Amino acid sequence: MELYRQQLGDVPFSRLCGGNQDNDEMESCVEIAPIPGVDDAYALRDSKNPDAGTLRFSGAELRAAGVTTI
């Protein structure tokens, strides 16, 4: 299934952070949301610039990269 064809609508995103934990302003964060209607697929976006768009991945791709899916 083509993940970019799926509409996200108003799906709620959750924040995932890691990296520069000492300085909150410089903390590395993304936001993640399950893609509606697709099992084990997720949209990721920049937490500091959410309007820049999303990247989409299968859960297997994210887990292979060390990202814990929700």
CSV table of C-alpha atoms in Angstrom, one decimal, residues 39-67:
chain,number,residue,atom,x,y,z
A,39,ASP,CA,-1.8,-1.5,10.2
A,40,ASP,CA,1.6,-0.8,11.6
A,41,ALA,CA,2.4,2.3,9.6
A,42,TYR,CA,3.3,5.8,10.9
A,43,ALA,CA,3.7,9.4,10.0
A,44,LEU,CA,6.6,11.4,11.4
A,45,ARG,CA,7.0,15.1,11.5
A,46,ASP,CA,9.4,17.7,12.9
A,47,SER,CA,8.1,18.8,16.4
A,48,LYS,CA,9.5,22.3,15.9
A,49,ASN,CA,8.1,22.7,12.4
A,50,PRO,CA,5.0,20.5,12.0
A,51,ASP,CA,3.7,22.3,8.9
A,52,ALA,CA,6.8,21.2,7.0
A,53,GLY,CA,5.1,17.9,6.1
A,54,THR,CA,5.4,14.3,7.1
A,55,LEU,CA,7.5,11.3,6.3
A,56,ARG,CA,5.8,7.9,6.4
A,57,PHE,CA,7.2,4.6,7.4
A,58,SER,CA,6.1,1.0,8.2
A,59,GLY,CA,6.5,0.0,11.8
A,60,ALA,CA,9.2,-2.5,10.7
A,61,GLU,CA,11.2,0.3,9.1
A,62,LEU,CA,11.0,2.4,12.3
A,63,ARG,CA,11.9,-0.5,14.6
A,64,ALA,CA,14.9,-1.3,12.4
A,65,ALA,CA,16.1,2.3,12.9
A,66,GLY,CA,15.7,1.9,16.7
A,67,VAL,CA,12.4,3.9,17.0
